[in-house]
PDB file of C-alpha atoms in Angstrom:
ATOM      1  CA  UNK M   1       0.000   0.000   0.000  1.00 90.00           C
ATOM      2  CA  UNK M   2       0.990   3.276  -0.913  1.00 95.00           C
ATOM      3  CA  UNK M   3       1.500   5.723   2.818  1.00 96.00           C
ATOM      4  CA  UNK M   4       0.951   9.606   2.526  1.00 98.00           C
ATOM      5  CA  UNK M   5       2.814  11.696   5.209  1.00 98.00           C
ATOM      6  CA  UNK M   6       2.060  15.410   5.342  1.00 98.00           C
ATOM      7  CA  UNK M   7       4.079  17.711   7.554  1.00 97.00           C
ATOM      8  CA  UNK M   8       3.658  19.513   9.488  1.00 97.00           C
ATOM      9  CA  UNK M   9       1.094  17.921  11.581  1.00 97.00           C
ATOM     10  CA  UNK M  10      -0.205  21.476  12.883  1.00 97.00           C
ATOM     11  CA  UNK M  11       0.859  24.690  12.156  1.00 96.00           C
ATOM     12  CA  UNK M  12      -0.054  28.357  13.555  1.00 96.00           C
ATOM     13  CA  UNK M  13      -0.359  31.236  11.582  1.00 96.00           C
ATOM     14  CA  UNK M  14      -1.159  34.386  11.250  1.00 95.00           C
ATOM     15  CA  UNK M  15      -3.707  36.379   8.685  1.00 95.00           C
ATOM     16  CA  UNK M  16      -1.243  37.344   5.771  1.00 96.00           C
ATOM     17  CA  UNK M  17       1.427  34.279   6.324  1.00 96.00           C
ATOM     18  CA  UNK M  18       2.422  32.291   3.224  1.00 97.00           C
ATOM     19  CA  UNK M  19       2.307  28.935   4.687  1.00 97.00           C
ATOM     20  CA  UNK M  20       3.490  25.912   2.932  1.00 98.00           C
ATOM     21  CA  UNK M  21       1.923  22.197   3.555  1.00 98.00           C
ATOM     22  CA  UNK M  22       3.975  19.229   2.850  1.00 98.00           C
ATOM     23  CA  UNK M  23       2.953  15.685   1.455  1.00 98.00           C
ATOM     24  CA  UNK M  24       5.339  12.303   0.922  1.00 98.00           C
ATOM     25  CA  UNK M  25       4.418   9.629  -0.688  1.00 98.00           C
ATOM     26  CA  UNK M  26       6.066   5.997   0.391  1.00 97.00           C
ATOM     27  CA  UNK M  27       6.499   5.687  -3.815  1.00 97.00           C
ATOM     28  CA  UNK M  28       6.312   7.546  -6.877  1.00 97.00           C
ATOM     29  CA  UNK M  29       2.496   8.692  -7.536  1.00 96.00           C
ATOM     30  CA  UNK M  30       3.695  11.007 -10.564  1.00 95.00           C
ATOM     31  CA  UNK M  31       1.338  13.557 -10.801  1.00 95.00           C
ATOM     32  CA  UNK M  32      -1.758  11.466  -8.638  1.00 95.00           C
ATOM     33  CA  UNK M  33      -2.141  14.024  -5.827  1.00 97.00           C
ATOM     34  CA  UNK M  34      -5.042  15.549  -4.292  1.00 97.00           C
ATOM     35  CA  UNK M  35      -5.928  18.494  -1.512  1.00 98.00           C
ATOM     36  CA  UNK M  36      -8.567  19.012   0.200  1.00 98.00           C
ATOM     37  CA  UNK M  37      -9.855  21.565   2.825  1.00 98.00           C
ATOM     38  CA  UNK M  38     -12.273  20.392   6.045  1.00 98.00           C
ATOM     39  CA  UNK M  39     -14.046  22.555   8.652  1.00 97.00           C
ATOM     40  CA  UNK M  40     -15.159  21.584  11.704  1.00 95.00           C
ATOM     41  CA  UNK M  41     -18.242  19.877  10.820  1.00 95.00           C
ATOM     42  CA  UNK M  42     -18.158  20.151   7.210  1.00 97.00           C
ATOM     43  CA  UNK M  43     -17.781  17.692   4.441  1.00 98.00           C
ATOM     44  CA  UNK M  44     -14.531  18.083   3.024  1.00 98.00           C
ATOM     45  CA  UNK M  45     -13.316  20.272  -0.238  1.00 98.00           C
ATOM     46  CA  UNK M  46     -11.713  19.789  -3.166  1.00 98.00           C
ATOM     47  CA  UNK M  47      -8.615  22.343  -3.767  1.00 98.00           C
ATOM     48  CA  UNK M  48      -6.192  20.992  -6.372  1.00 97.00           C
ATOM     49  CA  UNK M  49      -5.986  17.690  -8.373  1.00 96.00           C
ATOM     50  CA  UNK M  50      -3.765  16.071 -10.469  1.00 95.00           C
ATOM     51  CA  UNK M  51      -0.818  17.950  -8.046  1.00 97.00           C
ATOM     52  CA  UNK M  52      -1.324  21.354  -9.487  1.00 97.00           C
ATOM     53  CA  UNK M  53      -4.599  21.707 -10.510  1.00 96.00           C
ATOM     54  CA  UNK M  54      -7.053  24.523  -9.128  1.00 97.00           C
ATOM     55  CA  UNK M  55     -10.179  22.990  -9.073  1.00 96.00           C
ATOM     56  CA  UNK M  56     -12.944  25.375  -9.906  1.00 95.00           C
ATOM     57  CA  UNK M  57     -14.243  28.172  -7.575  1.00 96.00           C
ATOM     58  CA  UNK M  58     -11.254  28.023  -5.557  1.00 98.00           C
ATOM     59  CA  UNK M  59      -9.135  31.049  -4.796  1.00 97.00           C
ATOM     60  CA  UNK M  60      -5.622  31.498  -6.760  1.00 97.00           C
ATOM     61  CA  UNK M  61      -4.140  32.331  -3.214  1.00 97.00           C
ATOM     62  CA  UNK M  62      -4.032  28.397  -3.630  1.00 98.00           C
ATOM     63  CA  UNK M  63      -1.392  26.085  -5.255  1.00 98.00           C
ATOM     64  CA  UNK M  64       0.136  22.989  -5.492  1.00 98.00           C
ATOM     65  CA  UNK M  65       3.713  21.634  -6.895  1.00 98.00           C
ATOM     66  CA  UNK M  66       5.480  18.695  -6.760  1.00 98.00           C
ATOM     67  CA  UNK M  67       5.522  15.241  -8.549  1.00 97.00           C
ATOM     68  CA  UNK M  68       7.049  11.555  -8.330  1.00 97.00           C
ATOM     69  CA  UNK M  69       7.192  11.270  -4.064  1.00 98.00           C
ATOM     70  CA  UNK M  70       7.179  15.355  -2.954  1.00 98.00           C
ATOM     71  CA  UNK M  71       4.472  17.413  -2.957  1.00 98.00           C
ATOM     72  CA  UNK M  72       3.735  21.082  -1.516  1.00 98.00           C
ATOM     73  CA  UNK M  73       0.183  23.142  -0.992  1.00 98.00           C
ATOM     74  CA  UNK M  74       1.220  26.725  -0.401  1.00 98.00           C
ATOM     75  CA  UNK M  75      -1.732  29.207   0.348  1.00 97.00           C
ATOM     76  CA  UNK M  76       0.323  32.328  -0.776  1.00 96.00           C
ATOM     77  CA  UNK M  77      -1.643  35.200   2.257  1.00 95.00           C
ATOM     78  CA  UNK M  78      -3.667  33.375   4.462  1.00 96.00           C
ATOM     79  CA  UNK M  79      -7.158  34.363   5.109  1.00 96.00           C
ATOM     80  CA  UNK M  80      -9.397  34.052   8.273  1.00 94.00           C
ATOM     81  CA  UNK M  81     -11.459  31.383   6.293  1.00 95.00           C
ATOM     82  CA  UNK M  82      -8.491  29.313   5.596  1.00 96.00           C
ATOM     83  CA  UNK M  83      -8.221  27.987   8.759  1.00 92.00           C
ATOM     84  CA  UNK M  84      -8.846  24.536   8.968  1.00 97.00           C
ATOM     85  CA  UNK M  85      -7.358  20.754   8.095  1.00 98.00           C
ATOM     86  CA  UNK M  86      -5.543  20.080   5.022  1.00 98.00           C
ATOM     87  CA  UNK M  87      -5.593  16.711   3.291  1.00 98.00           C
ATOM     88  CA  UNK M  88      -3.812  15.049   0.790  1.00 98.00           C
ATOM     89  CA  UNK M  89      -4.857  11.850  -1.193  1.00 97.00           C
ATOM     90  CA  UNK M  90      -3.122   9.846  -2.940  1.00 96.00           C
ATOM     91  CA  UNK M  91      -5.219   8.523  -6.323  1.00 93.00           C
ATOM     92  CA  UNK M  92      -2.271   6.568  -8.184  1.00 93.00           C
ATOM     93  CA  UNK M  93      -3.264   3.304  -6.965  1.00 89.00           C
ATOM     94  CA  UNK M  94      -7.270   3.016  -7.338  1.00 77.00           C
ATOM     95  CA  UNK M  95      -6.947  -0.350  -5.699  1.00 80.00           C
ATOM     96  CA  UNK M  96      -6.372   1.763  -2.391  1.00 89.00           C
ATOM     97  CA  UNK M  97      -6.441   5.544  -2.470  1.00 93.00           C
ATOM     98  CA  UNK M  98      -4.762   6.706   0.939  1.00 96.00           C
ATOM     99  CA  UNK M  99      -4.892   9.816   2.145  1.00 97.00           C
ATOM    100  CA  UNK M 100      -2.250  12.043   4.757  1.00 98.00           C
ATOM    101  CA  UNK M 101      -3.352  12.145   8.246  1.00 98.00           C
ATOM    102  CA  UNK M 102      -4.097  15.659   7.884  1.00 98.00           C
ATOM    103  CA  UNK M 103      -2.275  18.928   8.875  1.00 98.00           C
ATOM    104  CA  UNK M 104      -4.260  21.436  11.514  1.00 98.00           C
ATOM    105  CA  UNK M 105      -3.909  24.956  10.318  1.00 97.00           C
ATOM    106  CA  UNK M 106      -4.834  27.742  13.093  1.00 95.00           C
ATOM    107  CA  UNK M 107      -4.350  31.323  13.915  1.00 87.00           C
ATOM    108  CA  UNK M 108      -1.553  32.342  15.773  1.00 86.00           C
TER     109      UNK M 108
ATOM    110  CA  UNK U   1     -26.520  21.625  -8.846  1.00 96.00           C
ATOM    111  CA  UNK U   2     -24.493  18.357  -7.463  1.00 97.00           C
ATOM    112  CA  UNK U   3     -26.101  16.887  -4.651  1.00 98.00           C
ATOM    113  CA  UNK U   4     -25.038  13.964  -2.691  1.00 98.00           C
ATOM    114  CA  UNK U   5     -27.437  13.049   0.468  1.00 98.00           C
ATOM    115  CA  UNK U   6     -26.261  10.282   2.707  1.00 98.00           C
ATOM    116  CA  UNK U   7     -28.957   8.447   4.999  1.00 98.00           C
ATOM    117  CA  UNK U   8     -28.887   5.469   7.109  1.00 97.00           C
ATOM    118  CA  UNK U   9     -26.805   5.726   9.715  1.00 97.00           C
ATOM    119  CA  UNK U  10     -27.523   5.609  13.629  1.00 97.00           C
ATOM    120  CA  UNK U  11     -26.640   3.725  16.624  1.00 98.00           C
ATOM    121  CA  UNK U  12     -26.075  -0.204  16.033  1.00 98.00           C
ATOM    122  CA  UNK U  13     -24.968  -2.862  18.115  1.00 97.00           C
ATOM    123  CA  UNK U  14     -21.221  -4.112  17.582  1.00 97.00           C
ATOM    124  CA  UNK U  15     -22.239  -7.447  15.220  1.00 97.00           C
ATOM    125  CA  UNK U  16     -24.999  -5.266  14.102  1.00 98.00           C
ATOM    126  CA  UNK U  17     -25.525  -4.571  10.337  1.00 98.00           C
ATOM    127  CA  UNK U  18     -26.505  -1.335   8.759  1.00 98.00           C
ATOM    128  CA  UNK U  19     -27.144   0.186   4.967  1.00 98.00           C
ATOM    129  CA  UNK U  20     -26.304   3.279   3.915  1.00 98.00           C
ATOM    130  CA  UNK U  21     -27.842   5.086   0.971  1.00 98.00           C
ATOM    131  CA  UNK U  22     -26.290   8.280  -0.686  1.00 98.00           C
ATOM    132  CA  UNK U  23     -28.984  10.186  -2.934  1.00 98.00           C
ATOM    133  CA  UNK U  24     -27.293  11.772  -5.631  1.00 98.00           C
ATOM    134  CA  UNK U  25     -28.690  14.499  -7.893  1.00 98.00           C
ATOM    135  CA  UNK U  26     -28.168  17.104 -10.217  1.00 97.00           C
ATOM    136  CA  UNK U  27     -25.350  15.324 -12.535  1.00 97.00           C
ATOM    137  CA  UNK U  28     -25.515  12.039 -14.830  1.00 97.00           C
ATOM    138  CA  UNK U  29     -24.936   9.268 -11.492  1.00 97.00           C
ATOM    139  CA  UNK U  30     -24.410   6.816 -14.125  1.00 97.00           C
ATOM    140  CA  UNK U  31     -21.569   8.623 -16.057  1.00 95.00           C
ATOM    141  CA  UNK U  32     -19.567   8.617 -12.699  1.00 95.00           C
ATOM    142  CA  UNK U  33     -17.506   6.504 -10.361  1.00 95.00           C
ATOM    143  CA  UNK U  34     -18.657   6.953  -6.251  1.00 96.00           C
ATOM    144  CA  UNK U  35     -16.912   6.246  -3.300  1.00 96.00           C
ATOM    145  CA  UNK U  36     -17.179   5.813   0.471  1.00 98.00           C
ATOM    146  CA  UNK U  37     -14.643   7.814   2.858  1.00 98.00           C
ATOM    147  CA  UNK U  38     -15.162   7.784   6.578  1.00 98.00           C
ATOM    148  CA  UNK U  39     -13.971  10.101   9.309  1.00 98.00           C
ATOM    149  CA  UNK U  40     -13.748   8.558  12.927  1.00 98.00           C
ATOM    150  CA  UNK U  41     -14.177  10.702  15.594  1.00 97.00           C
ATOM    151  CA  UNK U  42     -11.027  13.348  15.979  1.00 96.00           C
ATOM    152  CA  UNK U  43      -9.752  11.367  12.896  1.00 97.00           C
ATOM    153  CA  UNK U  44      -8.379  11.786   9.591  1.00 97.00           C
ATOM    154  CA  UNK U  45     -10.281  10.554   5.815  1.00 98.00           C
ATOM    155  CA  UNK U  46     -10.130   7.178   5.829  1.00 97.00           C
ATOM    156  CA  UNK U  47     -10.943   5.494   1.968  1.00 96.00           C
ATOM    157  CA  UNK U  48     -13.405   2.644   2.406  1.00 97.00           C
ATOM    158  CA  UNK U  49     -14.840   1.776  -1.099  1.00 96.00           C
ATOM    159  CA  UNK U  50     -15.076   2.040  -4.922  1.00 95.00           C
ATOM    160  CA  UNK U  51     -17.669   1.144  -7.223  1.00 95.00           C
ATOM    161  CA  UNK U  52     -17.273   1.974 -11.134  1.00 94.00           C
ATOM    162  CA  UNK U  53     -20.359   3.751 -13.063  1.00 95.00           C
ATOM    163  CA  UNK U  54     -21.076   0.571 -14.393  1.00 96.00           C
ATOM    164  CA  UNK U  55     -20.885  -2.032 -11.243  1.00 97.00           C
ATOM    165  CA  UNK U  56     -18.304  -3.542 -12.788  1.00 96.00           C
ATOM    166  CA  UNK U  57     -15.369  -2.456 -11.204  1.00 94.00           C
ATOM    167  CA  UNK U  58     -15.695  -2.689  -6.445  1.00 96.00           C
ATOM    168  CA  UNK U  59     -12.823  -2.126  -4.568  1.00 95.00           C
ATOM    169  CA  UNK U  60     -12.597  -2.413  -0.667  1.00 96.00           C
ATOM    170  CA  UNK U  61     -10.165  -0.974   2.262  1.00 96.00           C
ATOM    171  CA  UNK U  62      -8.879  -4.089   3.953  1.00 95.00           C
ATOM    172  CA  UNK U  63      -9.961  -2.649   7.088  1.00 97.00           C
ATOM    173  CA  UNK U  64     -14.109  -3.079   5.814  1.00 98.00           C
ATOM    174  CA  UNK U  65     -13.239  -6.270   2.808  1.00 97.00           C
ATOM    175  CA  UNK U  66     -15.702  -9.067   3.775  1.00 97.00           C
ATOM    176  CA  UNK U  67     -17.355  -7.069   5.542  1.00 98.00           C
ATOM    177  CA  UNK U  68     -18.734  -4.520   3.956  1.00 98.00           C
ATOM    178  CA  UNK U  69     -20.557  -4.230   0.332  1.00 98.00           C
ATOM    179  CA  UNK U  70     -21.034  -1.482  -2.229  1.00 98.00           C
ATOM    180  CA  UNK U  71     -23.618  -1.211  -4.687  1.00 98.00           C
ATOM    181  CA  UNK U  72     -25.403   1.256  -6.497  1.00 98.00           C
ATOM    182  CA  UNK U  73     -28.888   1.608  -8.703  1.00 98.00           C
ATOM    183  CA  UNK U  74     -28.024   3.861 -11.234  1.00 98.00           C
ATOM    184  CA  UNK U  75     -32.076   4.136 -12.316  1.00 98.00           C
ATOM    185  CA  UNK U  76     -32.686   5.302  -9.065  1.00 98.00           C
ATOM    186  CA  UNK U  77     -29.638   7.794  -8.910  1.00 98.00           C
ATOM    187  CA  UNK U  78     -28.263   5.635  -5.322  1.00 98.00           C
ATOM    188  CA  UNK U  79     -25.945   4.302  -4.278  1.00 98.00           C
ATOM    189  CA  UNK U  80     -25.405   2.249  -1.001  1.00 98.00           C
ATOM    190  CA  UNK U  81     -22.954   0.440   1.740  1.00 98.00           C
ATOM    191  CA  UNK U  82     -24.351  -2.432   3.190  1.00 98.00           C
ATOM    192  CA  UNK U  83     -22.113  -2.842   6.542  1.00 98.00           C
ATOM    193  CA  UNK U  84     -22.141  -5.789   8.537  1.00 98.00           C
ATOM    194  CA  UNK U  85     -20.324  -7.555  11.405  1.00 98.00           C
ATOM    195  CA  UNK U  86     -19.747  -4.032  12.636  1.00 98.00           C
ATOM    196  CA  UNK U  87     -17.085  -3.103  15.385  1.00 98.00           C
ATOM    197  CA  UNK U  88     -16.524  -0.529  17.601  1.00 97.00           C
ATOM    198  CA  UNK U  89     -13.742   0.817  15.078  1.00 97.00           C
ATOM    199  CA  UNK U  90     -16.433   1.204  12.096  1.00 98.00           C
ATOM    200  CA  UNK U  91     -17.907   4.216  14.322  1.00 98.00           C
ATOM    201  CA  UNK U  92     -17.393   6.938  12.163  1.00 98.00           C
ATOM    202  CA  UNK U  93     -19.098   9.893   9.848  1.00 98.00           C
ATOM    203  CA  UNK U  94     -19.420   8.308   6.336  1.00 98.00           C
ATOM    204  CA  UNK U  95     -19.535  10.430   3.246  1.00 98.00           C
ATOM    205  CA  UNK U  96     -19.946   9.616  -0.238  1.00 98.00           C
ATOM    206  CA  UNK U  97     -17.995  11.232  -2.804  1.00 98.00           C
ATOM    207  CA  UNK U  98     -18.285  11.408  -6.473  1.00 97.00           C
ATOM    208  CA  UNK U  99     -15.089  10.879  -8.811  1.00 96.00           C
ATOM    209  CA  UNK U 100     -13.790  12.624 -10.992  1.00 91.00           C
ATOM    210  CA  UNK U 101     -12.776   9.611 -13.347  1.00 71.00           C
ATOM    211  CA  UNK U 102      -9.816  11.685 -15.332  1.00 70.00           C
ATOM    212  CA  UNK U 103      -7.803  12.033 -12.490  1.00 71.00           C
ATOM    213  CA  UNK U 104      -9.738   9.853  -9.635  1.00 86.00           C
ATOM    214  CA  UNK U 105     -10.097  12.799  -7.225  1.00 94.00           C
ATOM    215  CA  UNK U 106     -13.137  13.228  -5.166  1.00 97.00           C
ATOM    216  CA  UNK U 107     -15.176  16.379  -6.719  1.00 96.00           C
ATOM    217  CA  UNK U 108     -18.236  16.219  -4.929  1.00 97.00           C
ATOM    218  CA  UNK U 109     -18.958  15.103  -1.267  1.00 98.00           C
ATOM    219  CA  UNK U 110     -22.379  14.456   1.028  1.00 98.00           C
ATOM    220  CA  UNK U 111     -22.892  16.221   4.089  1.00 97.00           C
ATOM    221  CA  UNK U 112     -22.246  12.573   6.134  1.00 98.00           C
ATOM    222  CA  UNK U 113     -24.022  10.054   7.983  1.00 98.00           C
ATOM    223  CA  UNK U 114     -23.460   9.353  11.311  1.00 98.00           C
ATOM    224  CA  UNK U 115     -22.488   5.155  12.302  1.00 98.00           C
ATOM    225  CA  UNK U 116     -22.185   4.439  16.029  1.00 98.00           C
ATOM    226  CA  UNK U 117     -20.829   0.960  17.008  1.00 98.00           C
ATOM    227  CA  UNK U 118     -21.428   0.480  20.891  1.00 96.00           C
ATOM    228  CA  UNK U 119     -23.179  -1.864  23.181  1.00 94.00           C
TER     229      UNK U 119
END
């Protein structure tokens, strides 16, 4: 099975911060990686597929890099809505998409 | 508009069984792939299933295989996870998500049902 590991695990920011999310996968996923945004309550979000990807609707504050094992979600000025929990997902292997264990984002 | 509706869930017995349903609307259900994700308590997103547009295609998390079944009825615009031999570990919020079959990410997402495994 493929493992995602996103660091950090929490992070505290302020309201204007570029703040950079990390995501490893245990093998090479080439381009096969998702983000997603969850609120306390709330289903969760699509961001950015396909690594790089802004899905639609989403602000361009958003991005996302990397390929093969390393892959980065940079919000480029943090706003007071983007505080929540950060996913990534693996969706190279369909027999088993994995995602990270998540990465808390809150205001410092 | 895209609408996903989960039903079903509730408080069960560990051994118990329980089906979930996820009412989709608003898009061609039969043009897509769906999938279950569940979210323990305090937990991360946690895959559990895959079923192709067609039914032709099921794939399971080994944490739910034998256990757990996924089907859909794409003239009734559902689809469904039949759970049984539930544990205490199966309580979770369960969500069905559509996919996005060009790149197999998860476009669309219900609000969640509720499972509760306890004695």
């Amino acid at each position: 099975d493929i493992q995602m590991t996103q660091s950090p695990s929490s992070l505290s920011a302020s309201v204007g911060d570029r703040v950079t999310i990390t995501c490893r996968a245990s093998q090479s996923i080439s381009s096969y990686l998702n983000w997603y945004q969850q609120k306390p309550g709330k289903a969760p979000k699509l961001l950015i597929y396909a690594a790089s990807s802004l899905q639609s609707g989403v602000p361009s504050r958003f991005s996302g890099s990397g390929s093969g094992t390393d892959f980065t979600l940079t919000i480029s000025s943090l706003q007071p809505e983007d505080f929540a929990t950060y996913y990534c997902q693996q969706s190279y292997s369909t027999r088993m998409y994995t995602f990270g264990q998540g990465t808390k984002l809150e205001i410092k | 508009e895209v609408q996903l509706v989960e039903s079903g869930g509730g408080l069960v017995q560990p051994g118990g069984s329980l089906r979930l349903s996820c009412a989709a609307s608003g898009f061609t259900f039969s043009s897509y792939s769906m999938n279950w994700v569940r979210q323990a308590p305090g937990k991360g997103l946690e895959w559990v299933s895959y079923i192709s547009s067609s039914s032709s295609t099921i794939y399971y998390a080994d944490s739910v295989k034998g256990r757990f079944t996924i089907s859909r009825d794409n003239a009734k615009n559902s689809l469904y996870l039949q759970m049984n031999s539930l544990r205490d570990e199966d309580t979770a919020v369960y969500y069905c998500a559509r996919e996005e079959g060009g790149g197999s990410y998860f476009d669309y997402w219900g609000q969640g049902t509720l499972v509760t495994v306890s004695s």
